[in-house]
Amino acid sequence: MRSHAIPVPLQVLTTLGFLATGSFQRELADRSGISQSSLSRAMPVVWDGIIRMSARYIRFPYDAFDQPNIKMQFAAIAGFPNVIGAIDCTHIAIKAPSEEEFAYVNRKHFHSINVQIICDAQMRLTNIVARWPGSTHDSYILTNSMVGMRLQAGRVRDGWLLGDRGYPLKTWLLTPLTNPQTDRERRYNNAHSRTRSVVERAIGQLKCRWRCLDRTGGMLLYRPDKVCRIVLACGVLHNVAHRHGIPLGEVAAPPDDPDPGPIYVQPNQQAVHARQHVIATI
């Protein structure tokens, strides 16, 4: 049976079944009454169709018009002002690829794709980058992403991301203090941690709803380029589920991703002043 002979609803539902469970193709094909080879041809078509909807469902708030409600919702968490997004990376386990295998080994010694996630205070994804091998540092992914380049170029005049110690301090990216000394500095770090943790919960939701991404279910047995398309499709579907209020059961603790380690970059004085202003006012 050719993939085009499979009714489209069956192609979509079976692909969603794979994304939601991570089950083997043969098992899903048997349940749907189709051949494994037909399903193997059909699933990438469905992934790509979902990815084509990404501009509708995943949008970064570059414009001032989009930011006030996002900032208000972030400030309601712990009083941290002017936040337009929380950023982190998460690792998607894959089988050892046949090319450049070593590049995919992360700091916890398994093969992966390192995926950048930015979300708002409601855990909706506003950016997802899935293209880098597991050994790639989080800060490198941000620097070479469209969001990172636009923010560095001054695309957002008033607002910042919150990132962990794996990112350098920027005027548009505030990080925690390495060694807080005063009560104000400790309050800053606490508010930063509580606010930024929303992205860890968003990643937990993403992997809980789409179990094919969760390492507890094994690894994705596809080439890296296919895994990246799967991740992007799941990101779109995550936001579709949020928009339509589709409930999600109990979410496990955020994934224990490899710590990228601190990044040692001398921050510019504008970035230091921006953080000091928040410390003084929070």
Coordinates of C-alpha atoms in Angstrom, one line a residue:
M1 CA 0.0 0.0 0.0
R2 CA 1.4 3.4 -1.0
S3 CA 1.3 6.3 1.6
H4 CA -0.9 8.3 -0.7
A5 CA -3.5 5.5 -0.6
I6 CA -3.8 5.8 3.2
P7 CA -6.7 8.1 4.2
V8 CA -5.3 11.4 5.4
P9 CA -7.0 11.2 8.8
L10 CA -5.4 7.8 9.4
Q11 CA -2.0 9.2 8.4
V12 CA -2.4 12.1 10.9
L13 CA -3.8 10.1 13.7
T14 CA -1.1 7.4 13.5
T15 CA 1.6 10.0 13.3
L16 CA 0.2 11.7 16.4
G17 CA 0.1 8.3 18.1
F18 CA 3.8 7.9 17.4
L19 CA 4.6 11.4 18.7
A20 CA 2.5 10.9 21.8
T21 CA 3.9 7.5 22.7
G22 CA 7.2 6.9 21.0
S23 CA 6.0 3.4 20.1
F24 CA 7.7 1.4 17.4
Q25 CA 6.4 2.0 13.8
R26 CA 5.6 -1.6 13.4
E27 CA 3.3 -1.6 16.4
L28 CA 1.5 1.5 15.3
A29 CA 1.2 0.3 11.8
D30 CA -0.4 -3.0 12.9
R31 CA -2.9 -1.1 15.1
S32 CA -3.8 1.1 12.2
G33 CA -4.1 -1.8 9.7
I34 CA -1.3 -0.5 7.4
S35 CA 2.2 -1.6 6.5
Q36 CA 5.2 -0.3 8.3
S37 CA 6.7 0.8 5.0
S38 CA 3.6 2.8 4.2
L39 CA 3.7 4.5 7.7
S40 CA 7.4 5.2 7.3
R41 CA 6.6 7.1 4.1
A42 CA 3.5 8.9 5.5
M43 CA 4.9 10.2 8.8
P44 CA 7.5 12.6 7.4
V45 CA 4.8 14.1 5.2
V46 CA 2.7 14.8 8.3
W47 CA 5.6 16.2 10.3
D48 CA 6.4 18.6 7.5
G49 CA 2.7 19.7 7.3
I50 CA 2.7 20.4 11.0
I51 CA 6.0 22.4 10.7
R52 CA 4.6 24.5 8.0
M53 CA 2.1 25.8 10.6
S54 CA 4.9 27.0 12.9
A55 CA 4.6 30.7 11.9
R56 CA 1.0 30.7 13.0
Y57 CA 1.7 29.1 16.4
I58 CA 5.3 30.0 17.5
R59 CA 6.0 33.7 17.5
F60 CA 8.6 35.6 19.4
P61 CA 7.4 38.9 20.9
Y62 CA 9.8 41.3 19.1
D63 CA 7.2 44.1 18.9
A64 CA 6.2 46.4 21.8
F65 CA 2.6 45.7 21.0
D66 CA 3.1 42.0 21.9
Q67 CA 5.0 42.5 25.1
P68 CA 3.0 44.2 27.9
N69 CA 0.8 41.1 28.7
I70 CA 3.8 38.8 28.6
K71 CA 5.8 41.1 31.0
M72 CA 2.9 41.4 33.3
Q73 CA 2.4 37.6 33.5
F74 CA 6.2 37.1 34.2
A75 CA 6.2 39.8 36.9
A76 CA 3.3 38.1 38.6
I77 CA 5.5 35.1 39.3
A78 CA 8.1 36.7 41.5
G79 CA 8.1 40.4 40.8
F80 CA 10.9 40.3 38.2
P81 CA 10.3 43.2 35.7
N82 CA 10.5 43.5 32.0
V83 CA 10.8 39.8 31.1
I84 CA 9.8 38.8 27.6
G85 CA 10.9 35.2 27.7
A86 CA 12.7 32.4 29.6
I87 CA 15.3 30.4 27.8
D88 CA 16.9 27.0 28.3
C89 CA 18.1 24.0 26.2
T90 CA 17.1 20.4 26.4
H91 CA 18.5 17.2 25.0
I92 CA 16.7 14.8 22.8
A93 CA 18.3 11.3 22.9
I94 CA 19.1 9.8 19.5
K95 CA 20.9 6.7 18.3
A96 CA 24.5 7.2 17.4
P97 CA 24.6 8.7 13.9
S98 CA 26.8 7.3 11.2
E99 CA 28.5 10.6 10.5
E100 CA 30.2 13.0 13.0
E101 CA 29.1 10.6 15.8
F102 CA 31.3 12.2 18.4
A103 CA 29.8 15.7 17.9
Y104 CA 26.5 14.3 19.2
V105 CA 27.8 13.1 22.5
N106 CA 26.7 15.5 25.3
R107 CA 28.1 16.1 28.8
K108 CA 26.2 13.1 30.1
H109 CA 27.8 10.9 27.5
F110 CA 24.7 10.0 25.4
H111 CA 24.0 11.0 21.8
S112 CA 21.5 13.8 21.5
I113 CA 20.2 16.9 19.7
N114 CA 20.5 20.0 21.9
V115 CA 17.3 22.0 21.5
Q116 CA 16.8 25.7 22.4
I117 CA 13.5 26.6 23.9
I118 CA 12.1 30.0 24.8
C119 CA 8.7 30.4 26.4
D120 CA 6.4 32.9 27.9
A121 CA 4.9 32.8 31.4
Q122 CA 2.1 30.5 30.3
M123 CA 4.6 27.9 29.0
R124 CA 3.8 28.7 25.4
L125 CA 6.8 28.3 23.2
T126 CA 7.9 31.5 21.5
N127 CA 11.1 30.0 19.9
I128 CA 12.4 26.6 19.2
V129 CA 15.7 25.8 17.6
A130 CA 16.4 22.1 16.7
R131 CA 19.5 21.7 14.6
W132 CA 22.6 21.4 16.8
P133 CA 24.4 18.2 17.9
G134 CA 24.4 17.4 21.6
S135 CA 28.0 18.6 22.3
T136 CA 27.0 22.2 21.2
H137 CA 27.0 24.7 24.1
D138 CA 23.7 26.4 24.9
S139 CA 25.2 29.9 24.5
Y140 CA 26.5 29.0 21.0
I141 CA 23.1 27.9 19.9
L142 CA 21.6 31.2 21.1
T143 CA 24.3 33.3 19.5
N144 CA 23.8 31.6 16.2
S145 CA 20.0 31.6 16.3
M146 CA 17.8 34.2 14.5
V147 CA 16.4 35.3 17.9
G148 CA 19.9 35.8 19.4
M149 CA 21.1 37.7 16.3
R150 CA 18.1 40.0 16.3
L151 CA 18.3 40.7 20.0
Q152 CA 22.0 41.4 19.7
A153 CA 21.2 43.8 16.9
G154 CA 18.8 45.8 19.1
R155 CA 15.5 44.4 17.6
V156 CA 13.9 44.7 21.1
R157 CA 14.4 48.0 22.8
D158 CA 12.8 47.3 26.2
G159 CA 12.8 43.8 27.6
W160 CA 15.0 40.8 28.3
L161 CA 15.3 37.1 28.5
L162 CA 16.2 35.2 31.6
G163 CA 18.8 32.5 31.3
D164 CA 20.9 30.3 33.6
R165 CA 24.6 30.4 34.1
G166 CA 25.2 28.7 30.8
Y167 CA 24.6 32.0 29.1
P168 CA 26.6 35.3 29.1
L169 CA 25.1 38.4 30.7
K170 CA 23.7 40.8 28.0
T171 CA 21.6 43.9 28.1
W172 CA 18.8 41.6 26.6
L173 CA 19.7 38.5 28.7
L174 CA 19.9 38.6 32.4
T175 CA 21.6 35.8 34.3
P176 CA 21.9 35.0 38.0
L177 CA 24.8 36.3 40.2
T178 CA 27.5 33.7 40.7
N179 CA 28.2 34.6 44.3
P180 CA 25.5 36.9 45.8
Q181 CA 26.7 38.8 48.8
T182 CA 23.8 41.1 49.9
D183 CA 20.1 40.5 50.8
R184 CA 19.2 42.4 47.6
E185 CA 21.4 40.2 45.5
R186 CA 20.0 37.0 47.1
R187 CA 16.4 38.3 46.4
Y188 CA 17.4 39.0 42.8
N189 CA 18.7 35.4 42.4
N190 CA 15.7 34.0 44.0
A191 CA 13.3 35.9 41.8
H192 CA 15.3 35.1 38.8
S193 CA 15.3 31.4 39.6
R194 CA 11.5 31.3 40.3
T195 CA 10.7 33.2 37.1
R196 CA 13.1 31.4 34.8
S197 CA 11.9 28.0 36.0
V198 CA 8.8 28.4 33.9
V199 CA 10.9 27.2 30.9
E200 CA 12.0 24.1 32.7
R201 CA 8.3 23.3 33.4
A202 CA 7.5 24.0 29.7
I203 CA 10.1 21.5 28.6
G204 CA 8.6 19.0 31.1
Q205 CA 5.2 19.6 29.5
L206 CA 6.6 19.2 26.0
K207 CA 8.2 15.9 26.8
C208 CA 5.3 14.6 28.9
R209 CA 2.7 15.3 26.1
W210 CA 5.0 14.1 23.3
R211 CA 6.7 11.0 24.8
C212 CA 8.8 10.3 21.8
L213 CA 11.0 13.2 23.0
D214 CA 11.5 11.8 26.5
R215 CA 14.6 9.7 27.2
T216 CA 12.7 7.5 29.7
G217 CA 11.0 6.0 26.6
G218 CA 14.3 5.3 24.9
M219 CA 15.9 7.1 22.1
L220 CA 14.7 8.2 18.7
L221 CA 16.0 5.8 16.1
Y222 CA 16.2 8.2 13.2
R223 CA 18.9 10.3 11.5
P224 CA 19.6 13.7 13.2
D225 CA 17.8 15.7 10.5
K226 CA 14.6 13.6 10.9
V227 CA 14.8 14.0 14.7
C228 CA 15.0 17.7 14.3
R229 CA 11.8 17.7 12.2
I230 CA 10.1 15.6 14.8
V231 CA 11.1 18.1 17.6
L232 CA 9.8 21.0 15.6
A233 CA 6.5 19.3 14.9
C234 CA 6.1 18.6 18.6
G235 CA 6.8 22.2 19.4
V236 CA 4.0 23.4 17.1
L237 CA 1.7 20.8 18.6
H238 CA 2.6 21.9 22.1
N239 CA 1.3 25.4 21.3
V240 CA -1.7 24.1 19.5
A241 CA -2.7 22.1 22.7
H242 CA -2.1 25.2 24.8
R243 CA -4.3 27.4 22.5
H244 CA -7.1 25.0 22.6
G245 CA -6.9 24.2 26.3
I246 CA -6.3 20.4 25.8
P247 CA -5.6 19.1 29.3
L248 CA -2.4 17.3 30.3
G249 CA -2.1 14.8 33.1
E250 CA 0.4 15.0 35.9
V251 CA 3.7 16.3 34.6
A252 CA 6.9 14.7 35.9
A253 CA 9.7 16.7 37.3
P254 CA 11.6 18.8 34.6
P255 CA 14.1 16.7 32.7
D256 CA 17.6 16.3 34.2
D257 CA 19.4 17.7 31.2
P258 CA 23.2 17.9 31.1
D259 CA 24.5 21.1 32.7
P260 CA 26.2 23.2 30.0
G261 CA 28.5 24.7 32.7
P262 CA 29.1 28.4 33.2
I263 CA 30.2 30.6 30.4
Y264 CA 33.0 33.0 31.1
V265 CA 32.6 36.1 29.0
Q266 CA 33.5 39.6 30.2
P267 CA 30.1 41.4 30.2
N268 CA 29.9 44.9 28.9
Q269 CA 29.1 47.7 31.4
Q270 CA 25.6 48.3 30.0
A271 CA 24.7 44.7 30.8
V272 CA 26.1 45.0 34.3
H273 CA 24.2 48.2 34.9
A274 CA 21.0 46.7 33.6
R275 CA 21.3 43.8 36.1
Q276 CA 22.3 46.2 38.9
H277 CA 19.2 48.3 38.3
V278 CA 17.0 45.2 38.7
I279 CA 18.9 44.2 41.8
A280 CA 18.2 47.7 43.3
T281 CA 14.5 47.7 42.5
I282 CA 13.3 44.1 42.8

